[in-house]
Amino acid sequence: MNAREIRELFPILNQEVNGSPLVYLDSAATSQKPVQVIEALDKYYREYNSNVHRGVHTLGTRATDGYEGSREKVRKFINAKSIEEIIFTRGTTTAINTVAASYGRDSLKEGDEIVISYMEHHSNIIPWQQMAKQTGATLKYIDLQEDGTISLDTVREVVTENTKIVSIMQVSNVLGVMNPIKEIAEIAHQNGAIMVVDGAQSAPHMKIDVQDLNCDFLAFSGHKMCGPTGIGVLYGKKALLEKMEPVEFGGEMIDFVGLYESTWKELPWKFEGGTPIIAGAIGLGAAIDFLNEFGLDNIEKHEHALSAYAMDKMSEIDGMTIYGPREAGKRAGLVTFNIDDVHPHDVATVLDAEGIAVRAGHHCAQPLMKWLKASATARASFYLYNTEEDIDKLVAGLVKTKEYFSDVF
């Protein structure tokens, strides 16, 4: 992989921001889009914009082929058994909410347990809070070790025979922790629970094999993996999806509609009510083609190297706190940090003046911020288009930030 050459495929990166070349270090929030994805979207709207599954005319057929062709690309991308297990959604949030509102609503009762961890994104907390309130189930949390990782011994203590759902992110959007999902799934299954995986931060960056993980559900978003916004995926084991009721009702997801009763289409379409996200799905298919061209293993290796390089350089700055594990093998391609006596919003503002884009705030992970004893943090996240030069500019910007606030105060 040549990150400098790859960078040239992303039009937005070839610009100046505030008088400096853009250094984009916020891919964990949303990735940038290569020209191949932009062109795929443009071609759909220019050449064969049409609804799917309905018309028998040529444009409708081409649109349907593009939409369903992308479903097959997703199936291969995560090694699902069939396209019946691939449901297009608006994103990770919608996918997890679908599992909670359908499977959770129908299977949970008072006395049952839902298990998540302190590192979860709000989209993997709030749906389970609501299901616990609605069903009388108990929401339990897996505590973290000192470095922010999850101990399997702790998982075994928290998950019991009363646990019905375990829902864990594969990679933390704050700590960069890569969780042992396969082993956690095994513990869940041994206790009769299902395993839900938030793959928002893993699907863009590493190979995922849902059959090897043996997870029951997996959710991820297109916009974090070079695809468009507004498109995501819910993978579910066919046997579970067949038993679940849809959560959205209307056109496209029906088989027969009578005056007082209706029946649903077969999988996966019973979960895709209304006009689906056609352009988004086609763009996601193009993004998958793009990532496959370079190889997820190569992308992951590149990001791990950048993460290790960044931690080494940033650790040389006095007053720098870096959160999460230090070992390269335990951390994905992001670094979350704070500088003593400087608010992370101020850090991000000074960096932005240098053309460097990072994230600052609670990262939609307020329970984790409380666990870290921090109100907010700053985060630099990396992708296949980032280079060591980007990190050098980040470090220079952080030194400048520290000097600026030292002079002010």
XYZ file of C-alpha atoms in Angstrom:
409
model
C 0.000 0.000 0.000
C 1.182 3.452 -0.910
C -0.828 5.838 1.249
C 0.366 8.884 -0.674
C -0.917 7.453 -3.935
C -4.165 6.362 -2.301
C -4.642 9.879 -0.946
C -4.819 11.178 -4.518
C -7.972 9.096 -5.072
C -9.839 11.203 -2.483
C -10.702 14.575 -4.042
C -11.598 16.257 -0.751
C -8.117 15.671 0.652
C -6.468 17.732 -2.076
C -7.350 21.118 -0.612
C -6.168 23.694 1.870
C -8.032 24.433 5.080
C -7.253 27.701 6.854
C -4.264 28.206 4.593
C -2.673 24.791 5.214
C -2.926 21.461 3.374
C -5.754 19.427 4.914
C -4.701 16.720 7.360
C -7.826 14.647 7.969
C -7.600 12.643 11.196
C -11.293 12.062 11.927
C -12.104 8.909 9.965
C -13.573 7.208 13.031
C -16.383 9.773 12.821
C -16.730 9.475 9.054
C -14.285 8.505 6.340
C -13.695 10.429 3.147
C -14.921 9.081 -0.204
C -12.737 7.963 -3.112
C -13.494 9.026 -6.661
C -14.714 5.494 -7.460
C -17.573 5.830 -4.952
C -18.418 9.360 -6.046
C -18.549 8.211 -9.678
C -20.768 5.221 -8.814
C -23.291 7.546 -7.170
C -23.114 9.995 -10.044
C -23.622 7.221 -12.594
C -26.699 5.918 -10.812
C -28.361 9.329 -10.729
C -27.305 10.246 -14.263
C -27.925 6.957 -16.055
C -30.354 4.608 -14.305
C -32.099 6.359 -11.418
C -35.208 4.299 -10.748
C -36.997 2.475 -7.973
C -36.170 -1.186 -7.370
C -38.133 -4.441 -7.277
C -41.203 -2.805 -8.836
C -40.968 -1.762 -12.480
C -40.201 -4.106 -15.345
C -38.635 -1.359 -17.467
C -34.923 -1.218 -18.233
C -33.972 1.462 -15.709
C -35.793 -0.377 -12.930
C -34.011 -3.589 -13.814
C -30.594 -1.903 -13.801
C -31.306 -0.232 -10.468
C -32.484 -3.517 -8.945
C -29.410 -5.322 -10.256
C -27.150 -2.637 -8.767
C -28.941 -2.670 -5.418
C -29.046 -6.448 -5.046
C -25.551 -6.773 -6.476
C -24.308 -4.665 -3.579
C -26.097 -6.974 -1.142
C -24.067 -9.869 -2.527
C -20.867 -7.814 -2.164
C -21.718 -7.226 1.501
C -22.412 -10.933 1.986
C -18.965 -11.825 0.667
C -17.341 -8.973 2.586
C -18.386 -10.419 5.963
C -18.712 -14.076 4.816
C -22.412 -14.457 5.603
C -24.054 -17.668 4.416
C -26.693 -16.054 2.197
C -28.067 -12.695 1.065
C -31.129 -13.457 3.210
C -28.947 -12.542 6.182
C -28.021 -9.079 4.828
C -30.430 -6.230 5.595
C -29.763 -2.695 4.417
C -30.407 -0.033 7.080
C -29.624 3.649 7.554
C -26.556 2.734 9.610
C -25.262 1.047 12.740
C -27.707 2.877 14.993
C -30.738 1.749 13.010
C -29.418 -1.800 12.816
C -28.948 -2.121 16.586
C -32.311 -0.499 17.227
C -33.897 -3.043 14.883
C -32.467 -5.933 16.899
C -33.539 -4.336 20.173
C -37.037 -3.381 19.019
C -37.764 -6.722 17.356
C -35.731 -9.532 18.897
C -35.350 -7.796 22.259
C -38.968 -6.757 22.579
C -40.270 -10.239 21.807
C -37.747 -12.319 23.756
C -37.032 -10.370 26.944
C -39.051 -10.520 30.147
C -38.674 -9.556 33.770
C -35.691 -11.299 35.327
C -33.768 -11.552 32.066
C -30.438 -9.784 31.605
C -28.870 -7.663 28.862
C -25.082 -7.357 29.101
C -23.000 -4.568 27.547
C -19.718 -2.858 28.532
C -18.679 0.557 29.818
C -16.915 1.341 26.536
C -20.035 1.176 24.351
C -21.155 3.928 21.986
C -24.498 5.499 22.901
C -26.130 3.668 19.985
C -25.283 0.404 21.753
C -26.477 1.642 25.144
C -29.716 3.560 24.729
C -31.650 0.898 22.752
C -30.921 -1.616 25.523
C -31.845 0.882 28.234
C -35.209 1.301 26.541
C -35.748 -2.448 26.139
C -34.907 -2.985 29.805
C -37.526 -0.381 30.772
C -40.155 -1.851 28.444
C -39.646 -5.514 29.316
C -38.496 -5.443 32.952
C -35.128 -6.954 32.019
C -31.953 -5.917 33.873
C -29.153 -4.052 32.090
C -25.682 -5.104 33.312
C -22.228 -3.745 32.481
C -18.905 -5.485 32.003
C -16.255 -3.474 33.859
C -12.957 -2.680 32.166
C -9.407 -3.426 33.191
C -7.034 -0.584 34.035
C -5.894 -0.237 30.405
C -9.469 -0.223 29.100
C -9.538 -3.795 27.821
C -12.120 -6.453 28.645
C -11.116 -9.496 30.659
C -12.800 -12.756 29.663
C -12.848 -13.714 33.347
C -14.971 -10.621 33.993
C -17.258 -11.582 31.106
C -17.738 -15.022 32.674
C -18.666 -13.385 35.978
C -21.212 -10.966 34.475
C -22.867 -13.246 31.890
C -25.159 -15.733 33.638
C -27.868 -18.236 32.765
C -30.323 -15.323 33.027
C -28.508 -13.371 30.308
C -30.404 -13.309 27.012
C -28.473 -10.690 25.032
C -24.799 -9.688 25.021
C -24.026 -6.637 22.870
C -20.413 -5.446 22.535
C -18.488 -3.259 20.101
C -15.701 -5.035 18.256
C -13.440 -1.972 18.318
C -13.781 0.970 20.692
C -14.184 4.369 19.053
C -12.418 5.953 22.043
C -9.877 3.499 23.394
C -9.053 1.746 20.135
C -9.450 -1.540 22.023
C -10.035 -4.603 19.838
C -12.345 -6.854 21.812
C -12.204 -10.694 21.758
C -15.625 -11.036 20.141
C -15.288 -14.702 19.207
C -14.525 -15.686 22.795
C -17.250 -13.427 24.227
C -19.751 -14.957 21.786
C -18.788 -18.423 22.992
C -19.421 -17.405 26.616
C -22.771 -15.882 25.629
C -23.844 -19.022 23.795
C -22.763 -21.275 26.657
C -25.281 -19.374 28.803
C -28.048 -19.456 26.212
C -27.669 -15.807 25.151
C -27.262 -14.281 21.706
C -24.274 -12.157 20.652
C -24.796 -8.734 19.030
C -21.716 -6.982 17.617
C -21.320 -3.269 16.943
C -18.961 -3.349 13.973
C -18.982 0.372 13.175
C -15.259 0.733 13.950
C -14.153 -2.722 12.799
C -15.796 -3.359 9.426
C -13.895 -0.504 7.715
C -10.520 -1.589 9.032
C -10.196 -5.369 9.341
C -11.484 -8.598 7.861
C -14.694 -9.813 9.463
C -15.949 -13.375 9.152
C -19.317 -13.638 10.877
C -19.291 -17.426 10.617
C -15.925 -17.639 12.351
C -16.973 -15.122 15.022
C -20.267 -17.004 15.382
C -22.020 -13.764 16.265
C -25.792 -13.696 15.927
C -26.043 -10.093 14.732
C -23.538 -7.592 13.330
C -24.184 -3.909 12.627
C -22.022 -1.466 10.664
C -22.203 1.757 8.639
C -21.167 2.600 5.095
C -19.977 6.146 5.745
C -17.093 4.979 7.950
C -15.761 2.655 5.232
C -15.459 5.017 2.231
C -19.170 4.683 1.386
C -22.010 7.220 1.429
C -23.834 8.444 4.501
C -27.278 7.040 5.232
C -26.526 3.391 4.416
C -25.628 0.579 6.786
C -25.994 -3.137 7.269
C -27.595 -5.475 9.746
C -26.354 -9.042 9.486
C -28.393 -11.633 11.337
C -28.457 -15.393 11.396
C -31.287 -16.535 9.159
C -33.003 -18.624 11.819
C -33.261 -15.599 14.113
C -34.348 -13.150 11.421
C -37.088 -15.485 10.265
C -38.665 -15.438 13.738
C -38.412 -11.662 14.136
C -41.158 -9.201 13.271
C -40.436 -6.116 11.147
C -40.225 -2.764 12.925
C -41.202 -0.621 9.922
C -44.341 -1.279 7.920
C -45.494 -0.136 4.504
C -44.724 -0.744 0.876
C -42.059 -3.123 -0.395
C -41.879 -5.292 2.741
C -45.301 -6.890 2.226
C -46.466 -10.055 0.523
C -50.260 -9.648 0.746
C -52.308 -6.801 2.197
C -55.945 -7.283 3.115
C -58.310 -4.930 4.849
C -57.399 -6.131 8.335
C -54.405 -8.438 8.001
C -51.170 -8.473 6.021
C -48.303 -10.870 5.450
C -44.636 -10.113 4.954
C -42.136 -10.763 2.201
C -39.395 -13.286 2.733
C -35.948 -12.311 4.011
C -34.269 -9.905 3.739
C -36.942 -7.664 2.251
C -39.431 -7.908 5.125
C -37.102 -5.578 7.057
C -36.723 -3.047 4.236
C -40.034 -1.196 4.155
C -40.582 1.654 1.699
C -38.275 2.805 -1.045
C -34.874 1.529 0.073
C -31.580 3.406 0.160
C -30.774 2.575 -3.452
C -27.970 5.016 -4.223
C -26.438 4.420 -0.805
C -26.365 0.660 -1.313
C -24.794 1.047 -4.758
C -22.213 3.422 -3.288
C -21.499 0.968 -0.474
C -20.911 -1.745 -3.062
C -18.401 0.519 -4.803
C -16.692 1.206 -1.459
C -16.382 -2.520 -0.784
C -14.795 -2.994 -4.218
C -12.370 -0.185 -3.386
C -11.359 -1.619 -0.006
C -10.998 -5.110 -1.438
C -8.622 -3.735 -4.072
C -6.122 -2.825 -1.362
C -6.987 -5.635 1.057
C -8.350 -5.325 4.589
C -5.289 -7.077 6.011
C -3.029 -4.455 4.425
C -5.257 -1.618 5.630
C -5.245 -2.960 9.196
C -1.453 -3.396 9.174
C -0.992 0.147 7.850
C -3.239 1.649 10.532
C -1.595 -0.283 13.349
C 1.776 1.047 12.214
C 0.423 4.607 12.175
C -1.086 4.153 15.624
C 2.202 2.899 17.072
C 4.100 5.744 15.394
C 1.627 8.305 16.720
C 1.794 7.002 20.288
C 5.595 7.084 20.241
C 5.702 10.662 18.985
C 2.855 11.963 21.140
C 4.273 10.360 24.280
C 7.291 12.668 23.966
C 5.066 15.696 24.663
C 5.031 16.695 28.341
C 1.601 16.628 29.942
C 0.131 14.266 27.371
C -2.318 11.586 28.545
C -3.103 8.797 26.080
C -6.085 6.571 26.849
C -6.342 2.853 26.191
C -3.757 0.093 25.792
C -0.250 0.965 24.650
C 0.545 -2.388 23.045
C 0.211 -2.102 19.261
C -1.475 -5.507 18.993
C -4.301 -4.398 21.269
C -5.057 -1.050 19.616
C -6.725 -0.142 16.330
C -5.864 2.914 14.248
C -6.753 5.778 16.574
C -5.299 7.642 19.532
C -7.452 9.405 22.132
C -5.679 11.900 24.357
C -5.714 14.997 26.532
C -3.142 17.696 27.248
C -2.889 18.844 30.853
C -4.822 22.049 31.566
C -6.040 22.421 27.972
C -9.636 21.574 27.105
C -9.892 19.167 24.152
C -12.162 21.618 22.316
C -9.356 24.173 22.523
C -6.912 21.565 21.254
C -9.150 20.811 18.276
C -9.639 24.513 17.554
C -5.918 25.272 17.442
C -5.279 22.200 15.285
C -8.070 23.234 12.918
C -6.327 26.584 12.438
C -3.394 24.514 11.119
C -5.653 22.535 8.758
C -5.693 19.453 11.010
C -9.080 17.840 11.644
C -9.487 15.817 14.853
C -12.502 14.977 17.017
C -13.072 16.492 20.454
C -15.849 15.821 22.945
C -17.352 12.790 24.664
C -17.453 10.763 21.419
C -20.980 9.521 22.121
C -19.532 7.518 25.013
C -20.413 9.404 28.195
C -20.367 6.329 30.488
C -16.820 5.642 29.280
C -15.826 9.280 29.882
C -17.063 8.883 33.468
C -15.026 5.677 33.795
C -11.966 7.548 32.463
C -12.677 10.439 34.864
C -12.616 12.850 31.926
C -15.376 15.174 30.773
C -14.076 15.058 27.204
C -11.070 13.976 25.152
C -9.483 14.644 21.778
C -9.067 11.887 19.210
C -6.970 11.388 16.089
C -8.105 8.488 13.923
C -6.364 7.055 10.885
C -7.307 5.337 7.645
C -5.680 3.996 4.513
C -5.063 7.512 3.140
C -3.084 8.751 6.156
C 0.712 8.898 6.364
C 3.440 9.360 8.956
C 3.746 12.907 7.603
C 0.165 13.535 8.773
C 1.134 12.408 12.253
C 4.251 14.593 12.221
C 2.005 17.581 11.450
C -0.352 16.531 14.245
C 2.497 16.348 16.751
C 3.830 19.742 15.641
C 0.323 21.141 16.042
C 0.017 19.674 19.537
C 3.341 21.194 20.566
C 2.147 24.536 19.221
C -1.120 24.149 21.133
C 0.686 23.440 24.383
C 3.034 26.403 23.887
C 0.163 28.730 23.038
C -1.811 27.932 26.171
C 1.327 28.009 28.317
C 1.930 31.588 27.107
C -1.711 32.567 27.649
C -1.860 31.264 31.200
